[in-house]
Coordinates of C-alpha atoms in Angstrom, one line a residue:
M2 CA 14.5 -100.6 17.6
T3 CA 11.1 -101.2 16.1
T4 CA 10.6 -101.7 12.4
T5 CA 7.8 -100.1 10.3
A6 CA 6.8 -101.1 6.8
I7 CA 5.0 -98.6 4.5
T8 CA 3.2 -100.7 2.0
N9 CA 0.8 -100.3 -1.0
I10 CA 2.9 -97.5 -2.5
A11 CA 1.8 -96.9 -6.1
S12 CA 5.2 -95.5 -7.1
L13 CA 8.3 -95.2 -4.9
V14 CA 11.1 -92.8 -5.9
T15 CA 14.4 -94.1 -4.4
N16 CA 16.9 -92.0 -6.4
D17 CA 19.0 -95.2 -6.5
P18 CA 19.5 -96.5 -10.1
S19 CA 20.4 -99.9 -8.7
L20 CA 16.9 -100.3 -7.5
G21 CA 13.6 -100.5 -9.4
D22 CA 13.6 -99.6 -13.1
G23 CA 17.3 -98.6 -13.3
S24 CA 16.5 -95.0 -14.1
P25 CA 18.1 -92.1 -12.1
L26 CA 14.9 -92.1 -10.0
G27 CA 15.2 -95.8 -9.3
L28 CA 11.4 -96.0 -9.5
I29 CA 9.6 -99.0 -8.0
L30 CA 5.9 -99.6 -8.6
D31 CA 3.6 -101.3 -6.1
A32 CA 6.4 -100.8 -3.6
A33 CA 7.1 -100.9 0.1
V34 CA 9.7 -99.3 2.4
V35 CA 10.9 -100.6 5.7
I36 CA 12.2 -98.2 8.4
E37 CA 14.2 -99.1 11.5
G38 CA 14.8 -96.2 13.8
D39 CA 15.8 -93.2 11.7
R40 CA 17.1 -95.3 8.7
V41 CA 15.7 -97.0 5.7
V42 CA 16.7 -100.7 5.9
W43 CA 14.7 -102.2 2.9
T44 CA 12.9 -101.1 -0.3
G45 CA 11.3 -103.3 -2.9
E46 CA 8.0 -104.6 -4.3
S47 CA 5.2 -104.6 -1.7
R48 CA 4.6 -108.4 -2.0
K49 CA 8.2 -109.1 -1.0
A50 CA 8.3 -106.9 2.1
P51 CA 9.7 -108.6 5.2
A52 CA 7.7 -108.9 8.4
T53 CA 7.9 -105.8 10.6
D54 CA 6.6 -104.6 14.0
N55 CA 4.3 -102.0 12.5
A56 CA 2.7 -101.5 9.1
V57 CA 1.4 -98.3 7.4
D58 CA -0.8 -98.5 4.3
A59 CA 0.1 -95.8 1.8
G60 CA -3.3 -96.2 0.1
G61 CA -1.9 -96.4 -3.5
R62 CA -0.1 -93.0 -3.1
A63 CA 3.4 -92.1 -4.3
V64 CA 6.3 -91.8 -1.9
I65 CA 9.4 -89.6 -2.7
P66 CA 12.4 -88.6 -0.7
G67 CA 12.0 -85.5 1.5
F68 CA 13.0 -82.4 -0.4
V69 CA 16.5 -81.0 0.3
D70 CA 16.3 -77.2 0.2
S71 CA 20.0 -76.4 -0.1
H72 CA 19.7 -72.5 -0.4
S73 CA 17.6 -70.3 1.9
H74 CA 17.9 -67.1 3.8
L75 CA 15.6 -67.5 6.9
L76 CA 17.4 -65.3 9.4
F77 CA 15.6 -62.0 8.9
A78 CA 13.0 -59.7 10.2
G79 CA 10.3 -57.7 8.3
D80 CA 9.3 -58.1 4.7
R81 CA 9.6 -56.2 1.5
T82 CA 6.0 -56.1 0.3
E83 CA 6.3 -52.5 -0.9
E84 CA 9.4 -53.3 -2.9
F85 CA 7.7 -56.4 -4.5
N86 CA 4.6 -54.3 -5.4
A87 CA 6.8 -51.6 -7.0
R88 CA 8.8 -54.2 -8.9
M89 CA 5.7 -55.8 -10.3
S90 CA 4.8 -52.3 -11.5
G91 CA 8.0 -52.0 -13.5
R92 CA 11.0 -51.3 -11.2
P93 CA 13.9 -53.8 -11.8
Y94 CA 15.5 -55.8 -9.0
T95 CA 19.0 -54.9 -7.8
A96 CA 21.1 -56.2 -5.0
G97 CA 20.5 -52.9 -3.0
G98 CA 17.2 -54.0 -1.6
I99 CA 19.0 -56.3 0.8
R100 CA 19.8 -53.3 2.9
T101 CA 16.1 -52.8 3.8
T102 CA 16.1 -56.2 5.5
V103 CA 19.4 -55.5 7.2
A104 CA 17.9 -52.6 9.0
A105 CA 14.9 -54.6 10.2
T106 CA 17.0 -57.6 11.2
R107 CA 19.5 -55.6 13.2
A108 CA 16.5 -54.1 15.2
A109 CA 14.9 -57.5 15.9
T110 CA 15.3 -59.5 19.1
D111 CA 16.8 -62.9 19.2
D112 CA 13.4 -64.4 20.1
A113 CA 11.8 -62.7 17.1
L114 CA 14.4 -64.1 14.7
D115 CA 14.1 -67.5 16.1
A116 CA 10.3 -67.5 15.9
N117 CA 10.6 -66.4 12.2
V118 CA 12.9 -69.4 11.5
V119 CA 10.5 -71.8 13.2
R120 CA 7.6 -70.4 11.3
Y121 CA 9.1 -70.8 7.9
L122 CA 10.5 -74.3 8.7
A123 CA 7.0 -75.4 9.7
E124 CA 5.7 -73.9 6.4
A125 CA 8.4 -75.8 4.4
L126 CA 7.8 -79.1 6.3
R127 CA 4.1 -78.9 5.3
Q128 CA 5.3 -78.9 1.7
G129 CA 7.7 -81.8 2.1
T130 CA 11.1 -80.2 3.0
T131 CA 13.0 -82.3 5.5
T132 CA 16.5 -80.9 5.1
F133 CA 17.4 -77.2 4.7
E134 CA 20.4 -75.0 4.5
T135 CA 20.2 -71.4 5.7
K136 CA 22.5 -68.4 5.8
S137 CA 23.3 -65.3 7.7
G138 CA 23.7 -62.1 5.7
Y139 CA 21.1 -59.7 7.0
G140 CA 23.1 -58.5 10.0
L141 CA 26.4 -57.4 8.5
T142 CA 28.0 -56.6 11.9
V143 CA 30.1 -59.0 13.9
E144 CA 27.5 -59.3 16.6
D145 CA 24.5 -59.6 14.3
E146 CA 26.0 -62.1 11.9
A147 CA 27.2 -64.3 14.8
R148 CA 23.8 -64.3 16.5
A149 CA 22.1 -65.2 13.2
L150 CA 24.3 -68.2 12.8
R151 CA 23.9 -69.2 16.5
I152 CA 20.1 -69.1 16.1
A153 CA 20.3 -71.1 12.8
A154 CA 22.5 -73.8 14.3
R155 CA 19.6 -74.6 16.7
H156 CA 17.6 -75.8 13.8
T157 CA 20.0 -77.2 11.2
D158 CA 23.5 -78.5 10.7
E159 CA 23.7 -76.8 7.3
V160 CA 24.5 -73.3 8.4
T161 CA 26.2 -70.8 6.0
Y162 CA 28.2 -67.7 6.9
L163 CA 27.2 -65.0 4.4
G164 CA 28.7 -61.9 5.9
A165 CA 29.6 -61.1 2.3
H166 CA 26.0 -60.5 1.2
V167 CA 26.4 -56.8 0.4
V168 CA 28.5 -54.0 1.6
P169 CA 26.4 -52.3 4.4
P170 CA 25.7 -48.6 4.3
D171 CA 28.1 -47.9 7.2
Y172 CA 30.9 -49.2 4.9
A173 CA 29.7 -47.6 1.7
D174 CA 32.8 -45.5 1.4
D175 CA 35.2 -48.3 2.5
P176 CA 34.4 -51.6 0.8
A177 CA 37.9 -52.8 1.4
G178 CA 37.5 -52.2 5.1
Y179 CA 34.3 -54.3 5.1
V180 CA 36.1 -57.2 3.3
D181 CA 38.8 -57.0 6.1
L182 CA 36.0 -57.2 8.7
V183 CA 34.3 -60.2 6.9
T184 CA 37.6 -62.0 6.7
G185 CA 38.8 -61.1 10.1
P186 CA 36.8 -60.4 13.3
M187 CA 33.5 -61.3 11.8
L188 CA 34.8 -64.7 10.5
D189 CA 36.4 -65.4 13.9
A190 CA 33.0 -64.9 15.6
C191 CA 30.9 -66.8 13.0
A192 CA 33.0 -69.8 12.1
P193 CA 32.2 -71.8 15.2
Y194 CA 28.5 -71.9 14.2
A195 CA 28.8 -72.5 10.5
R196 CA 29.7 -75.3 8.1
W197 CA 29.8 -73.2 4.9
V198 CA 31.2 -69.8 3.7
D199 CA 29.4 -68.0 0.9
V200 CA 29.7 -64.7 -1.0
F201 CA 27.4 -62.8 -3.3
C202 CA 29.8 -62.4 -6.3
E203 CA 27.9 -59.9 -8.3
K204 CA 27.8 -56.4 -9.6
G205 CA 26.6 -54.2 -6.7
A206 CA 28.0 -56.7 -4.2
F207 CA 31.5 -58.3 -4.3
D208 CA 33.8 -58.6 -7.3
G209 CA 35.9 -61.6 -8.1
D210 CA 39.0 -60.6 -6.2
Q211 CA 37.0 -59.7 -3.1
A212 CA 35.1 -63.0 -3.4
R213 CA 38.3 -65.0 -3.6
A214 CA 39.7 -63.3 -0.5
I215 CA 36.5 -64.0 1.5
L216 CA 36.1 -67.6 0.4
T217 CA 39.8 -68.5 1.0
A218 CA 39.7 -66.9 4.4
G219 CA 36.7 -69.0 5.3
M220 CA 38.3 -72.1 4.0
A221 CA 41.4 -71.5 6.1
K222 CA 39.0 -71.5 9.1
G223 CA 37.7 -74.9 8.1
L224 CA 34.5 -73.7 6.3
H225 CA 33.5 -75.1 2.9
P226 CA 32.8 -72.7 0.1
R227 CA 29.6 -72.1 -1.9
V228 CA 29.0 -69.1 -4.1
H229 CA 26.1 -66.8 -5.2
A230 CA 27.2 -66.8 -8.8
N231 CA 26.1 -65.2 -12.1
Q232 CA 22.5 -64.2 -11.0
L233 CA 22.1 -60.7 -12.4
T234 CA 24.9 -60.6 -15.0
Y235 CA 27.8 -62.6 -16.5
G236 CA 30.7 -62.6 -14.1
P237 CA 33.5 -64.6 -12.4
G238 CA 31.4 -66.4 -9.8
V239 CA 31.0 -69.7 -11.5
Q240 CA 34.6 -70.0 -12.5
L241 CA 35.7 -69.1 -9.0
A242 CA 33.4 -71.7 -7.5
V243 CA 34.7 -74.5 -9.7
E244 CA 38.3 -73.4 -9.1
L245 CA 37.9 -73.6 -5.3
D246 CA 35.9 -76.8 -5.5
A247 CA 32.8 -75.1 -4.0
A248 CA 30.0 -77.5 -3.3
S249 CA 27.6 -75.3 -5.2
A250 CA 27.3 -72.3 -7.5
D251 CA 23.9 -70.9 -6.9
H252 CA 21.6 -69.1 -9.4
C253 CA 23.7 -69.7 -12.6
T254 CA 21.3 -67.6 -14.6
H255 CA 23.9 -65.9 -16.9
L256 CA 26.4 -68.5 -18.1
T257 CA 29.0 -68.5 -20.9
A258 CA 29.9 -71.7 -22.7
E259 CA 33.1 -71.8 -20.6
D260 CA 31.0 -71.6 -17.4
V261 CA 28.8 -74.5 -18.5
D262 CA 31.9 -76.5 -19.4
A263 CA 33.5 -75.8 -16.1
L264 CA 30.4 -76.9 -14.2
A265 CA 30.2 -80.1 -16.3
Q266 CA 33.8 -81.0 -15.7
G267 CA 34.1 -80.0 -12.0
N268 CA 32.5 -81.2 -8.8
T269 CA 30.5 -78.0 -8.2
V270 CA 26.7 -78.4 -8.4
A271 CA 24.7 -75.8 -10.3
T272 CA 21.9 -74.8 -7.9
L273 CA 19.0 -73.2 -9.8
L274 CA 16.6 -71.0 -7.9
P275 CA 13.5 -70.4 -10.1
G276 CA 11.6 -68.6 -7.3
A277 CA 14.0 -65.7 -7.8
E278 CA 13.3 -65.4 -11.5
F279 CA 9.6 -65.7 -10.9
S280 CA 9.6 -62.9 -8.3
T281 CA 11.8 -60.6 -10.3
R282 CA 10.6 -61.3 -13.8
A283 CA 14.2 -62.1 -14.8
D284 CA 15.4 -64.5 -17.5
W285 CA 15.1 -68.1 -16.5
P286 CA 18.2 -70.2 -15.9
D287 CA 18.7 -72.7 -18.8
A288 CA 18.6 -76.0 -17.0
R289 CA 18.4 -78.0 -20.2
R290 CA 21.7 -76.6 -21.3
L291 CA 23.4 -77.6 -18.1
L292 CA 21.9 -81.0 -18.0
D293 CA 22.8 -81.8 -21.6
A294 CA 26.4 -80.7 -20.9
G295 CA 26.5 -83.2 -18.0
A296 CA 26.5 -80.8 -15.1
T297 CA 24.8 -81.8 -11.8
V298 CA 21.8 -79.6 -11.1
A299 CA 20.0 -78.9 -7.9
L300 CA 16.7 -77.0 -7.3
S301 CA 16.1 -74.8 -4.3
T302 CA 13.8 -72.1 -3.1
D303 CA 16.2 -69.3 -2.2
C304 CA 13.5 -68.4 0.4
N305 CA 14.2 -64.8 1.3
P306 CA 12.1 -61.7 1.9
G307 CA 13.2 -59.8 -1.2
S308 CA 13.7 -61.7 -4.4
S309 CA 12.1 -65.2 -3.7
F310 CA 9.7 -65.2 -0.8
T311 CA 8.6 -68.9 -1.2
S312 CA 9.3 -71.9 0.9
S313 CA 7.7 -74.3 -1.6
M314 CA 9.9 -76.8 -3.3
P315 CA 6.9 -78.2 -5.3
F316 CA 6.3 -74.7 -6.7
C317 CA 10.0 -74.6 -7.8
I318 CA 9.6 -78.0 -9.4
A319 CA 6.6 -76.8 -11.4
L320 CA 8.5 -73.7 -12.5
A321 CA 11.6 -75.7 -13.5
V322 CA 9.4 -78.0 -15.7
R323 CA 7.3 -75.3 -17.2
D324 CA 10.0 -72.6 -17.8
M325 CA 13.5 -74.1 -17.5
G326 CA 13.4 -77.1 -19.8
M327 CA 13.5 -79.8 -17.1
T328 CA 11.4 -83.0 -17.3
P329 CA 9.3 -83.9 -14.2
D330 CA 11.8 -86.7 -13.4
E331 CA 14.8 -84.3 -13.6
A332 CA 13.2 -81.7 -11.5
L333 CA 12.3 -84.1 -8.7
W334 CA 15.8 -85.6 -8.7
S335 CA 17.3 -82.1 -8.5
A336 CA 15.0 -81.1 -5.6
T337 CA 16.0 -84.2 -3.6
A338 CA 19.3 -85.9 -4.6
G339 CA 20.6 -82.8 -6.4
G340 CA 20.1 -80.7 -3.2
A341 CA 21.9 -83.4 -1.2
A342 CA 24.8 -83.2 -3.7
A343 CA 24.9 -79.4 -3.3
L344 CA 25.4 -80.1 0.5
R345 CA 27.8 -83.0 -0.2
R346 CA 25.5 -85.4 1.6
T347 CA 24.8 -89.0 0.8
D348 CA 22.5 -89.8 3.7
I349 CA 19.6 -87.7 2.4
G350 CA 17.8 -87.1 -0.9
R351 CA 17.2 -90.8 -1.5
I352 CA 15.2 -93.8 -0.2
A353 CA 17.6 -96.7 -0.1
P354 CA 19.1 -98.9 2.6
G355 CA 21.3 -96.9 4.9
A356 CA 19.7 -93.5 4.0
R357 CA 18.0 -91.3 6.6
A358 CA 14.3 -92.1 6.7
D359 CA 13.0 -88.8 5.3
L360 CA 10.0 -89.6 3.2
V361 CA 7.1 -87.7 1.7
L362 CA 3.7 -89.3 0.9
L363 CA 1.9 -87.5 -1.9
D364 CA -1.8 -87.5 -2.3
A365 CA -1.3 -88.6 -5.9
P366 CA -0.2 -91.8 -7.6
S367 CA 3.0 -90.4 -9.2
H368 CA 5.6 -87.7 -8.5
V369 CA 4.7 -86.2 -11.9
H370 CA 1.7 -84.6 -10.2
L371 CA 4.0 -82.1 -8.6
A372 CA 4.4 -80.4 -11.9
Y373 CA 1.1 -81.6 -13.4
R374 CA -1.0 -80.0 -10.6
P375 CA 0.9 -76.8 -9.7
G376 CA -0.2 -75.0 -6.6
V377 CA -2.2 -78.0 -5.3
P378 CA -1.1 -79.1 -1.7
L379 CA -0.2 -82.7 -2.6
V380 CA 1.8 -83.5 0.5
Q381 CA -0.3 -85.9 2.6
A382 CA 2.3 -87.0 5.2
V383 CA 6.0 -86.5 6.0
R384 CA 8.4 -88.7 7.9
Q385 CA 11.6 -87.1 9.2
R386 CA 14.3 -89.3 10.6
G387 CA 11.8 -92.1 10.6
E388 CA 9.2 -90.3 12.8
R389 CA 5.9 -88.9 11.6
A390 CA 6.4 -85.2 11.3
L391 CA 3.3 -84.2 9.5

């Protein structure tokens, strides 16, 4: 395999404290990276870079790991422009809006759903996302959930079964029957395409007992749990996630002291999704409280057509710094290494020997510009698995 050195990097974020300045970001100034095949094989000061087959001059720009978007909902059709417009005029967000997308998704062809995924993945890549997770949840029938996951699996290994998004209208009078479907025939059809099982544990969706039944059924099929937890109200989602050793509790907007302690003491990552709060004018998650308690925090887009229609990780970083009490360093770590932790991955979210060569070249001398210059398209180039992708 050929080797390529990227040199003249003003600042390199490795996310490896054993490298560079010893901080969580493992920052190296005037740096270089050597790639062999799809892996990073060397990082260090540019003047010490070994000889390679090829060389790329970064031109004094910053290099960061590719963003890891560990929570998205890309298998859908239609949009909810009218709902958003009405909400911005004063109508509050509730879980019921999901049913609008369900109707459009059920009516869409496989080709239309696949094209939608490709479109939003290309959009995310232009903004530096090199790894993403995505879910079902807008079909809510055995056939529609299975086809959503089958399509998702063409594009990512991080596929999540979310048959338990909401109770669909056809089961409005029989929620227990829908839980039986989700934990029975639907799970059987979906499990072969998924790595994860998820549930929207929330008022208006599924309560704690229902969520436990759904997650444990998925785990019995070999799927790993993650939970939509404590987004709209206080509830049992976070505690259930920690108890079941879920990889991630996502949203974490309304937390008790006991919830924070549980996240700090357990292995479950608190994944914060500021795009949802931005788009619904809801209270911001308190990232500072979680970080100070010692919890691991990830940032993700929650890209979906209802409550967070953004694919931009840089935008979420800017929101987290401005409104959630995070420093620029913490926000970047959470959008890269934090997302990797939320997917229980060690091969992504960092730039260090052995890691997958997913790198983003910023048209700026420092990663701080992601928050310092919000809304500006700073991604100059992207390498994914070592190859130039943008």
